[in-house]
C-alpha positions as semicolon CSV with decimal commas, in nm:
position;residue;x (nm);y (nm);z (nm)
1;M;-4,624;4,391;-0,676
2;T;-4,650;4,117;-0,941
3;A;-4,558;4,009;-1,259
4;S;-4,899;4,145;-1,425
5;L;-4,785;4,506;-1,372
6;S;-4,880;4,666;-1,727
7;P;-4,508;4,726;-1,899
8;G;-4,343;5,083;-1,836
9;S;-4,542;5,137;-1,529
10;L;-4,340;5,165;-1,256
11;S;-4,091;5,346;-1,121
12;L;-3,723;5,265;-1,021
13;G;-3,462;5,450;-0,814
14;I;-3,101;5,338;-0,768
15;D;-2,864;5,527;-0,532
16;I;-2,565;5,407;-0,463
17;G;-2,368;5,532;-0,116
18;G;-2,054;5,503;-0,032
19;T;-2,182;5,131;0,164
20;F;-2,459;5,021;0,078
21;T;-2,647;5,077;-0,242
22;D;-3,035;5,122;-0,216
23;L;-3,281;5,033;-0,463
24;V;-3,643;5,081;-0,427
25;I;-3,924;4,972;-0,698
26;L;-4,254;5,230;-0,666
27;N;-4,595;5,163;-0,810
28;P;-4,753;5,566;-0,858
29;A;-5,051;5,395;-0,894
30;D;-5,139;5,272;-0,546
31;G;-4,801;5,379;-0,343
32;R;-4,688;5,053;-0,279
33;A;-4,305;5,025;-0,230
34;S;-4,072;4,737;-0,228
35;I;-3,683;4,769;-0,124
36;W;-3,327;4,605;-0,125
37;K;-3,028;4,703;0,010
38;E;-2,721;4,560;-0,181
39;S;-2,351;4,575;-0,055
40;T;-2,133;4,885;-0,256
41;T;-1,894;4,729;-0,532
42;P;-1,654;5,021;-0,516
43;D;-1,415;4,857;-0,822
44;D;-1,769;4,940;-1,058
45;P;-2,054;5,102;-0,848
46;S;-2,281;4,960;-1,160
47;R;-2,201;4,609;-1,070
48;G;-2,369;4,618;-0,708
49;A;-2,660;4,806;-0,836
50;I;-2,763;4,526;-1,140
51;K;-2,658;4,252;-0,861
52;G;-2,971;4,440;-0,616
53;L;-3,168;4,497;-0,881
54;Q;-3,175;4,074;-0,985
55;Q;-3,292;4,066;-0,620
56;L;-3,523;4,317;-0,597
57;L;-3,687;4,188;-0,880
58;T;-3,700;3,836;-0,794
59;R;-3,814;3,853;-0,463
60;N;-4,093;4,097;-0,572
61;G;-4,230;3,847;-0,868
62;I;-4,179;4,162;-1,073
63;Q;-4,055;4,196;-1,446
64;A;-3,824;4,394;-1,583
65;Q;-4,047;4,546;-1,855
66;S;-4,271;4,724;-1,568
67;I;-3,991;4,917;-1,541
68;G;-4,085;5,274;-1,703
69;R;-3,875;5,492;-1,558
70;V;-3,505;5,483;-1,339
71;V;-3,379;5,789;-1,169
72;H;-2,999;5,781;-0,970
73;A;-2,805;5,916;-0,777
74;T;-2,402;5,875;-0,680
75;T;-2,132;5,946;-0,499
76;L;-1,892;5,871;-0,798
77;F;-1,826;6,208;-0,954
78;T;-1,802;6,379;-0,580
79;N;-1,527;6,076;-0,459
80;A;-1,315;6,164;-0,815
81;L;-1,265;6,501;-0,676
82;I;-1,191;6,414;-0,323
83;E;-0,943;6,132;-0,420
84;R;-0,829;6,312;-0,685
85;K;-0,906;6,035;-0,964
86;G;-1,057;6,225;-1,231
87;A;-0,994;6,343;-1,628
88;A;-0,624;6,453;-1,726
89;T;-0,764;6,792;-1,710
90;G;-0,612;7,146;-1,858
91;L;-0,708;7,478;-1,843
92;L;-0,713;7,702;-2,097
93;T;-0,742;8,111;-1,951
94;T;-0,690;8,484;-1,978
95;A;-0,316;8,558;-2,012
96;G;-0,215;8,653;-1,666
97;F;-0,472;8,443;-1,481
98;A;-0,300;8,059;-1,500
99;D;-0,220;8,094;-1,131
100;V;-0,580;8,168;-1,056
101;L;-0,657;7,811;-0,889
102;E;-0,354;7,865;-0,682
103;I;-0,366;8,225;-0,578
104;A;-0,735;8,179;-0,492
105;R;-0,905;8,430;-0,240
106;E;-0,538;8,488;-0,092
107;R;-0,699;8,364;0,234
108;K;-0,599;8,106;0,524
109;Y;-0,927;7,929;0,660
110;E;-0,692;7,828;0,994
111;L;-0,483;8,174;1,100
112;Y;-0,250;8,083;1,308
113;D;-0,201;7,682;1,160
114;V;0,105;7,720;1,033
115;F;0,141;7,355;0,879
116;L;-0,195;7,486;0,687
117;E;-0,294;7,295;0,415
118;M;-0,465;7,435;0,121
119;P;-0,740;7,292;-0,121
120;K;-0,496;7,131;-0,410
121;P;-0,612;7,229;-0,732
122;L;-0,752;6,998;-0,961
123;V;-0,504;7,132;-1,298
124;P;-0,112;7,072;-1,243
125;R;0,071;7,417;-1,327
126;P;0,211;7,284;-1,692
127;W;-0,152;7,186;-1,780
128;R;-0,265;7,576;-1,728
129;R;-0,211;7,782;-2,060
130;E;-0,273;8,118;-2,132
131;A;-0,406;8,249;-2,432
132;K;-0,397;8,611;-2,599
133;E;-0,751;8,730;-2,530
134;R;-0,924;9,074;-2,278
135;L;-1,243;9,170;-2,198
136;A;-1,324;9,451;-1,988
137;P;-1,570;9,398;-1,694
138;D;-1,882;9,529;-1,950
139;G;-1,815;9,264;-2,191
140;S;-1,625;9,473;-2,439
141;I;-1,317;9,334;-2,581
142;E;-0,962;9,500;-2,518
143;V;-0,751;9,252;-2,637
144;P;-0,891;9,058;-2,965
145;L;-0,832;8,660;-2,919
146;D;-0,559;8,473;-3,140
147;V;-0,713;8,183;-3,212
148;K;-0,374;8,032;-3,397
149;A;-0,224;8,128;-3,028
150;A;-0,453;7,910;-2,891
151;L;-0,461;7,598;-3,091
152;A;-0,110;7,565;-3,012
153;E;-0,120;7,550;-2,646
154;V;-0,397;7,292;-2,643
155;E;-0,211;7,117;-2,926
156;E;0,060;7,107;-2,618
157;L;-0,169;7,023;-2,377
158;V;-0,313;6,700;-2,609
159;A;0,020;6,594;-2,668
160;Q;0,093;6,540;-2,331
161;G;-0,230;6,317;-2,249
162;V;-0,465;6,582;-2,193
163;T;-0,815;6,417;-2,226
164;S;-1,042;6,685;-2,112
165;L;-1,041;7,091;-2,109
166;A;-1,180;7,398;-1,938
167;I;-1,194;7,685;-2,091
168;C;-1,226;7,998;-1,869
169;F;-1,154;8,359;-1,959
170;L;-1,086;8,693;-1,783
171;H;-1,541;8,869;-1,746
172;A;-1,675;8,589;-1,992
173;Y;-2,005;8,562;-1,823
174;A;-2,000;8,956;-1,937
175;N;-1,982;8,863;-2,262
176;P;-1,910;8,474;-2,428
177;V;-1,764;8,518;-2,786
178;H;-1,396;8,470;-2,720
179;E;-1,481;8,121;-2,505
180;R;-1,712;8,017;-2,815
181;V;-1,474;8,080;-3,058
182;A;-1,172;7,939;-2,898
183;A;-1,402;7,594;-2,844
184;A;-1,505;7,611;-3,188
185;A;-1,167;7,606;-3,304
186;I;-1,050;7,331;-3,042
187;V;-1,353;7,070;-3,115
188;K;-1,259;7,113;-3,530
189;R;-0,915;7,067;-3,467
190;F;-0,926;6,780;-3,163
191;P;-1,284;6,677;-3,209
192;Q;-1,223;6,357;-2,929
193;L;-1,126;6,676;-2,659
194;S;-1,407;6,664;-2,401
195;I;-1,462;7,087;-2,367
196;S;-1,597;7,252;-2,065
197;L;-1,694;7,624;-2,093
198;S;-1,715;7,880;-1,798
199;C;-2,004;8,057;-2,001
200;D;-2,211;7,749;-2,013
201;I;-2,104;7,617;-1,647
202;A;-2,095;7,927;-1,475
203;P;-2,144;8,239;-1,568
204;E;-2,136;8,443;-1,286
205;I;-1,884;8,703;-1,156
206;R;-1,583;8,621;-0,939
207;E;-1,290;8,485;-1,126
208;Y;-1,151;8,183;-0,860
209;P;-1,490;8,024;-0,789
210;R;-1,629;8,056;-1,157
211;A;-1,263;7,879;-1,308
212;V;-1,285;7,645;-1,009
213;T;-1,648;7,540;-1,091
214;T;-1,524;7,477;-1,464
215;V;-1,273;7,270;-1,389
216;A;-1,444;7,028;-1,187
217;N;-1,674;6,981;-1,453
218;A;-1,382;6,922;-1,675
219;Y;-1,272;6,676;-1,433
220;V;-1,547;6,453;-1,409
221;R;-1,722;6,500;-1,747
222;P;-1,523;6,169;-1,916
223;I;-1,638;5,970;-1,635
224;A;-2,002;6,050;-1,581
225;E;-2,021;6,011;-1,957
226;T;-1,853;5,679;-1,992
227;Y;-2,005;5,582;-1,638
228;L;-2,385;5,712;-1,760
229;D;-2,330;5,531;-2,096
230;T;-2,209;5,194;-1,893
231;L;-2,512;5,195;-1,641
232;E;-2,786;5,279;-1,954
233;A;-2,613;4,980;-2,094
234;A;-2,656;4,768;-1,788
235;L;-3,021;4,889;-1,722
236;K;-3,120;4,781;-2,076
237;R;-2,938;4,405;-2,076
238;A;-3,126;4,381;-1,753
239;G;-3,455;4,443;-1,961
240;I;-3,528;4,793;-1,839
241;P;-3,732;4,972;-2,118
242;G;-3,747;5,297;-1,914
243;G;-3,556;5,640;-1,949
244;L;-3,272;5,702;-1,731
245;F;-3,304;6,067;-1,495
246;L;-3,061;6,153;-1,274
247;M;-3,054;6,328;-0,920
248;L;-2,970;6,720;-0,940
249;S;-2,750;6,848;-0,664
250;N;-3,070;7,095;-0,636
251;G;-3,322;6,797;-0,602
252;G;-3,471;6,814;-0,925
253;L;-3,397;6,573;-1,201
254;T;-3,255;6,617;-1,546
255;H;-3,248;6,378;-1,809
256;V;-2,841;6,166;-1,919
257;A;-2,765;6,447;-2,171
258;E;-2,802;6,727;-1,943
259;A;-2,601;6,523;-1,674
260;K;-2,364;6,461;-1,924
261;R;-2,323;6,851;-2,052
262;A;-2,256;6,903;-1,682
263;P;-2,235;6,658;-1,437
264;V;-2,109;6,889;-1,148
265;Q;-2,443;6,981;-1,124
266;L;-2,427;6,569;-0,975
267;L;-2,236;6,642;-0,658
268;E;-2,440;6,617;-0,418
269;S;-2,710;6,467;-0,623
270;G;-2,738;6,177;-0,310
271;P;-2,727;6,389;-0,006
272;A;-2,981;6,620;-0,186
273;A;-3,216;6,339;-0,221
274;G;-3,201;6,288;0,149
275;A;-3,345;6,641;0,221
276;L;-3,630;6,580;-0,016
277;A;-3,679;6,269;0,142
278;G;-3,695;6,484;0,478
279;A;-3,944;6,771;0,292
280;W;-4,198;6,475;0,152
281;F;-4,244;6,284;0,456
282;G;-4,286;6,572;0,698
283;R;-4,508;6,748;0,422
284;H;-4,741;6,433;0,469
285;A;-4,722;6,378;0,871
286;G;-4,804;6,737;0,895
287;L;-4,459;6,895;0,989
288;E;-4,394;7,270;0,903
289;R;-4,050;7,287;1,014
290;V;-3,798;6,936;0,962
291;L;-3,422;6,910;1,091
292;A;-3,362;6,613;0,800
293;F;-3,127;6,369;0,944
294;D;-2,967;6,147;0,676
295;M;-2,725;5,937;0,860
296;G;-2,564;5,650;0,620
297;G;-2,276;5,412;0,594
298;T;-2,008;5,715;0,572
299;T;-2,182;6,072;0,639
300;A;-2,387;6,221;0,828
301;K;-2,584;6,549;0,698
302;L;-2,897;6,799;0,767
303;A;-3,058;7,030;0,607
304;L;-3,346;7,250;0,735
305;V;-3,693;7,223;0,529
306;D;-3,941;7,522;0,618
307;D;-4,262;7,533;0,518
308;G;-4,210;7,213;0,314
309;E;-3,896;7,331;0,096
310;P;-3,583;7,215;0,202
311;L;-3,338;7,555;0,177
312;V;-3,166;7,598;-0,151
313;A;-2,795;7,735;-0,185
314;W;-2,619;7,879;-0,450
315;G;-2,292;7,702;-0,398
316;F;-2,094;7,495;-0,138
317;E;-1,756;7,350;-0,107
318;A;-1,593;6,996;-0,249
319;A;-1,363;6,858;-0,146
320;R;-1,204;7,005;0,203
321;T;-0,899;6,956;0,287
322;K;-1,071;7,001;0,660
323;R;-1,341;6,812;0,698
324;F;-1,585;7,087;0,891
325;L;-1,392;7,435;0,804
326;R;-1,524;7,576;0,550
327;G;-1,264;7,811;0,360
328;S;-1,113;7,423;0,305
329;G;-1,242;7,314;0,043
330;L;-1,311;7,373;-0,388
331;P;-1,547;7,656;-0,424
332;I;-1,841;7,474;-0,653
333;Q;-2,103;7,775;-0,791
334;I;-2,442;7,582;-0,868
335;A;-2,730;7,547;-0,726
336;T;-2,765;7,332;-0,388
337;V;-2,977;7,201;-0,142
338;E;-2,842;7,356;0,152
339;L;-2,709;7,028;0,304
340;I;-2,475;7,034;0,660
341;E;-2,253;6,782;0,681
342;I;-2,239;6,690;1,044
343;G;-2,092;6,359;1,123
344;A;-1,975;6,025;1,100
345;G;-2,150;5,716;0,962
346;G;-2,206;5,366;1,047
347;G;-1,888;5,247;0,898
348;S;-1,667;5,545;1,019
349;I;-1,387;5,411;1,246
350;A;-1,324;5,397;1,601
351;R;-0,982;5,495;1,732
352;P;-0,752;5,661;1,949
353;S;-0,684;6,042;1,895
354;E;-0,312;6,164;1,901
355;L;-0,393;6,270;2,237
356;G;-0,529;5,970;2,351
357;T;-0,856;6,050;2,371
358;L;-1,159;5,851;2,187
359;H;-1,204;5,975;1,860
360;V;-1,457;5,874;1,572
361;G;-1,438;5,939;1,171
362;P;-1,353;6,040;0,920
363;E;-1,233;5,749;0,800
364;S;-1,505;5,450;0,736
365;A;-1,498;5,045;0,698
366;G;-1,682;5,150;0,343
367;A;-1,863;4,860;0,219
368;Q;-1,506;4,656;0,186
369;P;-1,437;4,534;0,456
370;G;-1,699;4,667;0,665
371;P;-1,753;4,696;1,043
372;V;-1,588;4,390;1,221
373;C;-1,960;4,243;1,269
374;Y;-1,980;4,228;0,895
375;G;-1,691;3,938;0,909
376;R;-1,520;4,037;0,598
377;G;-1,213;4,160;0,743
378;G;-1,313;4,496;0,930
379;T;-1,052;4,473;1,250
380;E;-1,119;4,842;1,400
381;P;-1,443;4,885;1,569
382;T;-1,720;5,141;1,414
383;V;-2,020;5,313;1,478
384;T;-2,245;4,968;1,351
385;D;-2,002;4,768;1,600
386;S;-2,093;5,025;1,921
387;D;-2,472;5,003;1,822
388;L;-2,492;4,612;1,749
389;A;-2,281;4,613;2,106
390;L;-2,549;4,810;2,313
391;G;-2,804;4,622;2,165
392;Y;-2,982;4,883;1,934
393;L;-2,935;4,658;1,652
394;N;-3,060;4,302;1,642
395;P;-2,812;4,053;1,480
396;D;-3,054;3,821;1,336
397;F;-3,223;4,044;1,156
398;F;-2,999;4,310;1,007
399;L;-3,132;4,437;0,640
400;G;-3,416;4,174;0,770
401;G;-3,273;3,867;0,795
402;T;-3,055;3,891;0,467
403;M;-2,763;3,998;0,592
404;R;-2,581;3,815;0,929
405;I;-2,384;4,019;1,179
406;D;-2,155;3,863;1,507
407;P;-2,150;4,059;1,779
408;G;-1,852;3,863;1,898
409;P;-1,580;3,968;1,724
410;A;-1,755;4,341;1,720
411;M;-1,704;4,329;2,096
412;A;-1,335;4,176;2,058
413;A;-1,293;4,461;1,897
414;L;-1,402;4,721;2,133
415;D;-1,286;4,557;2,402
416;R;-0,970;4,605;2,267
417;L;-1,022;5,001;2,190
418;S;-1,134;5,001;2,538
419;T;-0,778;4,890;2,694
420;R;-0,597;5,084;2,436
421;L;-0,722;5,417;2,605
422;G;-0,740;5,290;2,910
423;L;-1,095;5,243;2,989
424;E;-1,325;4,957;3,146
425;V;-1,422;4,728;2,862
426;S;-1,776;4,776;2,904
427;R;-1,725;5,165;2,857
428;G;-1,585;5,138;2,474
429;A;-1,932;5,134;2,303
430;P;-2,103;5,361;2,466
431;G;-1,841;5,620;2,448
432;I;-1,821;5,584;2,047
433;H;-2,214;5,619;2,053
434;D;-2,172;5,929;2,304
435;V;-1,920;6,088;2,050
436;V;-2,035;6,040;1,742
437;N;-2,407;6,164;1,888
438;E;-2,181;6,506;2,048
439;N;-2,023;6,537;1,726
440;M;-2,317;6,593;1,509
441;A;-2,514;6,780;1,758
442;G;-2,217;7,051;1,820
443;A;-2,222;7,100;1,415
444;A;-2,586;7,085;1,411
445;R;-2,610;7,345;1,664
446;V;-2,388;7,597;1,546
447;A;-2,510;7,551;1,158
448;I;-2,842;7,593;1,274
449;A;-2,730;7,939;1,422
450;E;-2,556;8,038;1,168
451;R;-2,950;8,036;0,914
452;G;-3,070;8,201;1,216
453;R;-3,287;7,906;1,368
454;I;-3,340;7,755;1,683
455;P;-3,346;7,348;1,730
456;R;-3,678;7,373;1,941
457;D;-3,892;7,479;1,679
458;Y;-3,804;7,157;1,442
459;A;-3,863;6,836;1,463
460;L;-3,638;6,578;1,381
461;L;-3,716;6,374;1,106
462;A;-3,422;6,066;1,048
463;T;-3,392;5,898;0,691
464;G;-3,068;5,628;0,640
465;G;-2,973;5,325;0,747
466;A;-2,802;5,465;1,064
467;A;-3,009;5,780;1,134
468;P;-3,303;5,630;1,323
469;V;-3,089;5,469;1,537
470;H;-2,926;5,796;1,678
471;A;-3,221;6,028;1,628
472;W;-3,360;6,024;1,922
473;N;-3,016;6,089;2,114
474;V;-2,942;6,358;1,946
475;G;-3,231;6,496;1,938
476;T;-3,172;6,526;2,350
477;K;-2,885;6,657;2,315
478;L;-2,961;6,938;2,054
479;G;-3,297;7,026;2,242
480;V;-3,552;6,903;1,999
481;S;-3,866;6,791;2,171
482;R;-4,029;6,498;1,826
483;V;-3,850;6,278;1,681
484;V;-3,943;6,136;1,368
485;C;-3,872;5,777;1,151
486;P;-4,083;5,762;0,836
487;P;-4,204;5,432;0,690
488;G;-3,861;5,293;0,465
489;A;-3,667;5,534;0,675
490;G;-3,303;5,297;0,548
491;A;-3,402;5,396;0,184
492;G;-3,511;5,736;0,207
493;S;-3,297;5,860;0,004
494;T;-3,406;5,673;-0,245
495;I;-3,769;5,702;-0,196
496;G;-3,714;6,107;-0,225
497;M;-3,569;6,075;-0,523
498;L;-3,908;5,909;-0,711
499;M;-4,076;6,172;-0,562
500;A;-3,830;6,487;-0,678
501;P;-4,013;6,692;-0,951
502;A;-3,750;6,797;-1,299
503;R;-3,519;7,131;-1,207
504;I;-3,325;7,324;-1,349
505;D;-3,183;7,647;-1,224
506;R;-2,996;7,913;-1,473
507;V;-2,817;8,190;-1,343
508;A;-2,731;8,532;-1,560
509;S;-2,456;8,827;-1,490
510;R;-2,617;9,132;-1,410
511;N;-2,384;9,379;-1,284
512;E;-2,587;9,723;-1,200
513;P;-2,708;9,976;-0,951
514;F;-3,043;9,955;-0,889
515;A;-3,173;10,291;-0,924
516;T;-3,100;10,260;-1,293
517;A;-3,148;9,922;-1,372
518;R;-3,306;9,857;-1,744
519;W;-3,623;9,690;-1,620
520;D;-3,701;9,604;-2,015
521;E;-3,354;9,393;-1,965
522;I;-3,377;9,219;-1,697
523;T;-3,765;9,113;-1,776
524;A;-3,638;9,025;-2,092
525;T;-3,384;8,842;-1,988
526;F;-3,556;8,621;-1,755
527;E;-3,759;8,528;-2,050
528;M;-3,445;8,402;-2,233
529;L;-3,355;8,158;-1,891
530;E;-3,709;7,995;-1,871
531;T;-3,726;7,953;-2,242
532;E;-3,392;7,779;-2,234
533;A;-3,516;7,573;-1,883
534;L;-3,794;7,506;-2,021
535;S;-3,629;7,342;-2,325
536;V;-3,426;7,140;-2,062
537;I;-3,693;7,020;-1,858
538;G;-3,927;6,924;-2,132
539;D;-3,656;6,659;-2,263
540;T;-3,729;6,487;-1,992
541;G;-4,086;6,426;-1,991
542;A;-4,205;6,643;-1,764
543;D;-4,571;6,717;-1,708
544;L;-4,510;7,117;-1,834
545;S;-4,906;7,202;-1,791
546;C;-4,839;7,297;-1,435
547;P;-4,475;7,468;-1,438
548;S;-4,312;7,552;-1,140
549;V;-4,122;7,910;-1,193
550;R;-3,922;8,086;-0,951
551;R;-3,733;8,457;-1,011
552;L;-3,446;8,554;-0,807
553;A;-3,203;8,789;-0,785
554;D;-2,845;8,774;-0,589
555;M;-2,820;9,142;-0,446
556;R;-2,615;9,400;-0,209
557;Y;-2,560;9,723;-0,096
558;V;-2,321;9,954;-0,329
559;G;-2,001;9,892;-0,186
560;Q;-2,064;9,575;-0,015
561;G;-1,801;9,244;-0,110
562;S;-2,069;8,987;-0,122
563;E;-2,449;8,955;-0,179
564;I;-2,787;8,797;-0,104
565;T;-2,970;8,598;-0,322
566;V;-3,367;8,750;-0,268
567;A;-3,665;8,522;-0,397
568;L;-3,909;8,792;-0,660
569;P;-4,264;8,853;-0,783
570;Y;-4,281;8,719;-1,142
571;V;-4,425;9,032;-1,244
572;L;-4,108;9,280;-1,187
573;E;-4,207;9,629;-1,009
574;P;-3,900;9,825;-0,844
575;K;-4,091;9,931;-0,511
576;S;-4,182;9,549;-0,492
577;V;-3,830;9,462;-0,594
578;L;-3,666;9,713;-0,328
579;S;-3,918;9,607;-0,069
580;A;-3,813;9,205;-0,140
581;F;-3,399;9,308;-0,071
582;E;-3,465;9,479;0,200
583;Q;-3,708;9,256;0,390
584;A;-3,435;8,942;0,358
585;Y;-3,156;9,151;0,443
586;R;-3,327;9,259;0,721
587;Q;-3,436;8,922;0,818
588;L;-3,047;8,863;0,827
589;F;-2,914;9,137;0,965
590;G;-3,122;9,314;1,175
591;R;-3,120;9,615;0,997
592;T;-3,089;9,808;0,669
593;P;-2,782;10,097;0,610
594;P;-2,975;10,423;0,575
595;G;-2,963;10,569;0,264
596;A;-2,713;10,312;0,065
597;N;-2,769;10,264;-0,303
598;V;-2,850;9,888;-0,403
599;Q;-2,740;9,690;-0,680
600;F;-2,759;9,384;-0,893
601;V;-2,510;9,127;-0,967
602;A;-2,683;8,839;-1,109
603;L;-3,021;8,731;-1,217
604;R;-3,114;8,340;-1,124
605;L;-3,441;8,173;-1,256
606;S;-3,513;7,801;-1,093
607;V;-3,832;7,573;-1,289
608;S;-3,992;7,284;-1,157
609;A;-4,223;7,060;-1,287
610;P;-4,390;6,767;-1,177
611;M;-4,246;6,371;-1,308
612;P;-4,455;6,155;-1,461
613;G;-4,395;5,798;-1,225
614;A;-4,367;6,023;-0,896
615;G;-4,603;5,886;-0,649
616;E;-4,848;6,094;-0,396
617;T;-4,865;5,817;-0,152
618;L;-4,643;5,591;-0,016
619;H;-4,750;5,242;0,124
620;I;-4,456;4,987;0,229
621;G;-4,524;4,619;0,364
622;S;-4,343;4,281;0,448
623;G;-4,598;4,005;0,504
624;S;-4,638;4,123;0,860
625;A;-4,929;4,328;0,858
626;G;-5,236;4,186;1,133
627;T;-4,963;4,036;1,316
628;T;-4,838;4,099;1,668
629;A;-4,664;4,417;1,656
630;L;-4,444;4,362;2,002
631;K;-4,189;4,105;1,929
632;G;-4,015;4,048;2,222
633;R;-3,781;4,244;2,476
634;R;-3,429;4,231;2,515
635;Q;-3,155;4,468;2,713
636;V;-3,084;4,813;2,524
637;H;-2,878;5,066;2,668
638;F;-2,949;5,429;2,689
639;P;-2,768;5,690;2,789
640;D;-2,740;5,822;3,146
641;M;-2,996;5,557;3,225
642;G;-2,753;5,264;3,156
643;V;-2,972;4,911;3,051
644;I;-3,237;4,878;3,018
645;E;-3,500;4,589;2,902
646;T;-3,679;4,749;2,614
647;A;-4,009;4,638;2,374
648;V;-3,906;4,554;2,090
649;Y;-4,193;4,577;1,820
650;D;-4,202;4,496;1,454
651;R;-4,237;4,814;1,244
652;Y;-4,453;4,654;0,990
653;A;-4,791;4,487;1,195
654;L;-4,802;4,882;1,338
655;K;-5,125;5,074;1,277
656;P;-5,198;5,431;1,198
657;G;-5,296;5,563;1,567
658;M;-5,143;5,317;1,805
659;Q;-5,033;5,456;2,116
660;L;-4,707;5,367;2,266
661;E;-4,429;5,465;2,548
662;G;-4,078;5,465;2,556
663;P;-3,849;5,292;2,573
664;A;-3,885;5,099;2,212
665;V;-3,683;4,959;1,967
666;F;-3,865;4,927;1,573
667;E;-3,730;4,689;1,354
668;E;-3,780;4,717;0,987
669;N;-3,558;4,523;0,686
670;E;-3,355;4,890;0,634
671;S;-3,341;5,036;0,939
672;T;-3,383;5,031;1,345
673;F;-3,557;5,335;1,522
674;V;-3,424;5,340;1,912
675;V;-3,647;5,583;2,122
676;G;-3,588;5,642;2,504
677;P;-3,743;5,664;2,860
678;D;-3,982;5,954;2,908
679;A;-4,122;5,943;2,571
680;L;-4,482;5,922;2,404
681;I;-4,490;5,741;2,046
682;S;-4,763;5,773;1,773
683;V;-4,770;5,600;1,483
684;L;-4,908;5,883;1,232
685;P;-5,199;5,819;0,947
686;D;-4,877;5,812;0,693
687;G;-4,739;5,558;0,891
688;S;-4,473;5,762;1,018
689;I;-4,385;5,668;1,423
690;L;-4,340;5,992;1,618
691;A;-4,181;5,996;1,953
692;E;-4,292;6,338;2,154
693;R;-4,060;6,367;2,523
694;V;-4,314;6,417;2,819
695;A;-4,026;6,506;3,049
């Protein structure tokens, strides 16, 4: 890339993670990309982003005015939920329902734990107020709304310091009239108050998750508005003329106004981008089934990609009390790429457990102080420290040599840990590496089986700074025979964002028996949702000449307590809809109950459209093309094999079609791909490295 590019021709991606902030500038015309990783600044995430941007522009001779759009993902809002650092939030709900956030589902996620810690509500009891009103399940009014009394309740909340209000009335998904009347009166009286309505955020049945989702939106909305305003202003000061777009949890992009309205949709934005990257690279590598393995500095996540598309769920749990236990978090009803949290990240700390065994994570050293080898004050060994000690990382080429890491203090910290565990000092680093790999493989194995899949049918595709280091050994434990490392893997999530389409998901409650369904009304509802979604997508500047519109429905058998989401034909015919439901049901449960009646629960619509500035190709280079690929050799430790002298290759000097054998280490600026013995290695046409087990 050069400074002679025309104004507005480039795309910039910014992914702020817990340890590093990744920045990528893409020229969509030829697929050339430039990458920079900057340490995240937790006190002000935008500061690290702008600092990294200046480095990226300067090093590549790019003028700021050449950037036509900025795509961004952040963990800021998720962290606000986890750390309980959101806005002072109140809840206005139907009389008798103020305790729904604590009653929850009346289930224990660990049945025999007498010291069980349930998720703490985002709104304390004194800030949960009741309104005199009541709707029936069909939306008819049973008790009219007392607006004056509702205003009096809100007035007390404002006097106590509440700055954001969630309004969630009973059965508002069936009729939003009371919520909208209350909101209009409150806005008129308290214009400074941020308001979130359940009929806008989560218009679905089930009182508890609908209330939690609405409250979560209210909890992070003031933070989102301030943060996005600050980031936009910082980008303008840096000379960036392009518009800012946000990555959503569903794997699509939206504009700033929509992100400010419903920031709860951004809770899984960064990990969703990693899944998109896995899907994009998988398609270009000719792989139909991919396990997108994304491991950064803080966490590791997995996404299943079938036929080039990551699986999408219609809800997830945020801020879990017990990280891997379902039911221990806050249920959020949004469309999200189906992500499986499977383990720790490079900065995860290793220490003795209460039983005296080796335990890794979930505590992380983060960006400050970071792993011991960073030399920033960290004293406890991390996964990155063990990877360095095992020979996987090159201390002179970490982040392409822009950041020096010191193996001496890391080795000393690992030796101290081994001594505390009563182990030989040489066993600390291999133990950490094996424990974290086994944890990830075990969690992945269970999650894949729960979805009716078999790991060996997939290729493991690694993105994130740490995933390429661990992918080969994790794949060994999973029984996966093919492991792929795409170019620019260390900034894979950011690359995924730049390739993402605009996308909007909408839902409408529809609780009625299939046998008596009013198909004209169902079609009209879908058309209304489509009009609304296309309007929002149109504001992003997406290409609406070829949108992808998917109609779906939540359906179940009458009497069941849960439903499944079914993809419907665009032209609705009762016979084809019923067939789609039965086929989906059999795929999950093996058979359908004879003679059972079917019912609709909700209608869903997903609309996506390609974004201008998204590339179709990717080319990442560092000026080493034409040089010798083999950089040298070094001692590298492999499980069950010990230390082996291993060839080290310059990733950028590899040519498509090259064939190599393991063991091997491939170094690029943002990550290192480690391949064990008994592997046949191929460089694919798109530049990805494919390692296949031959034994």
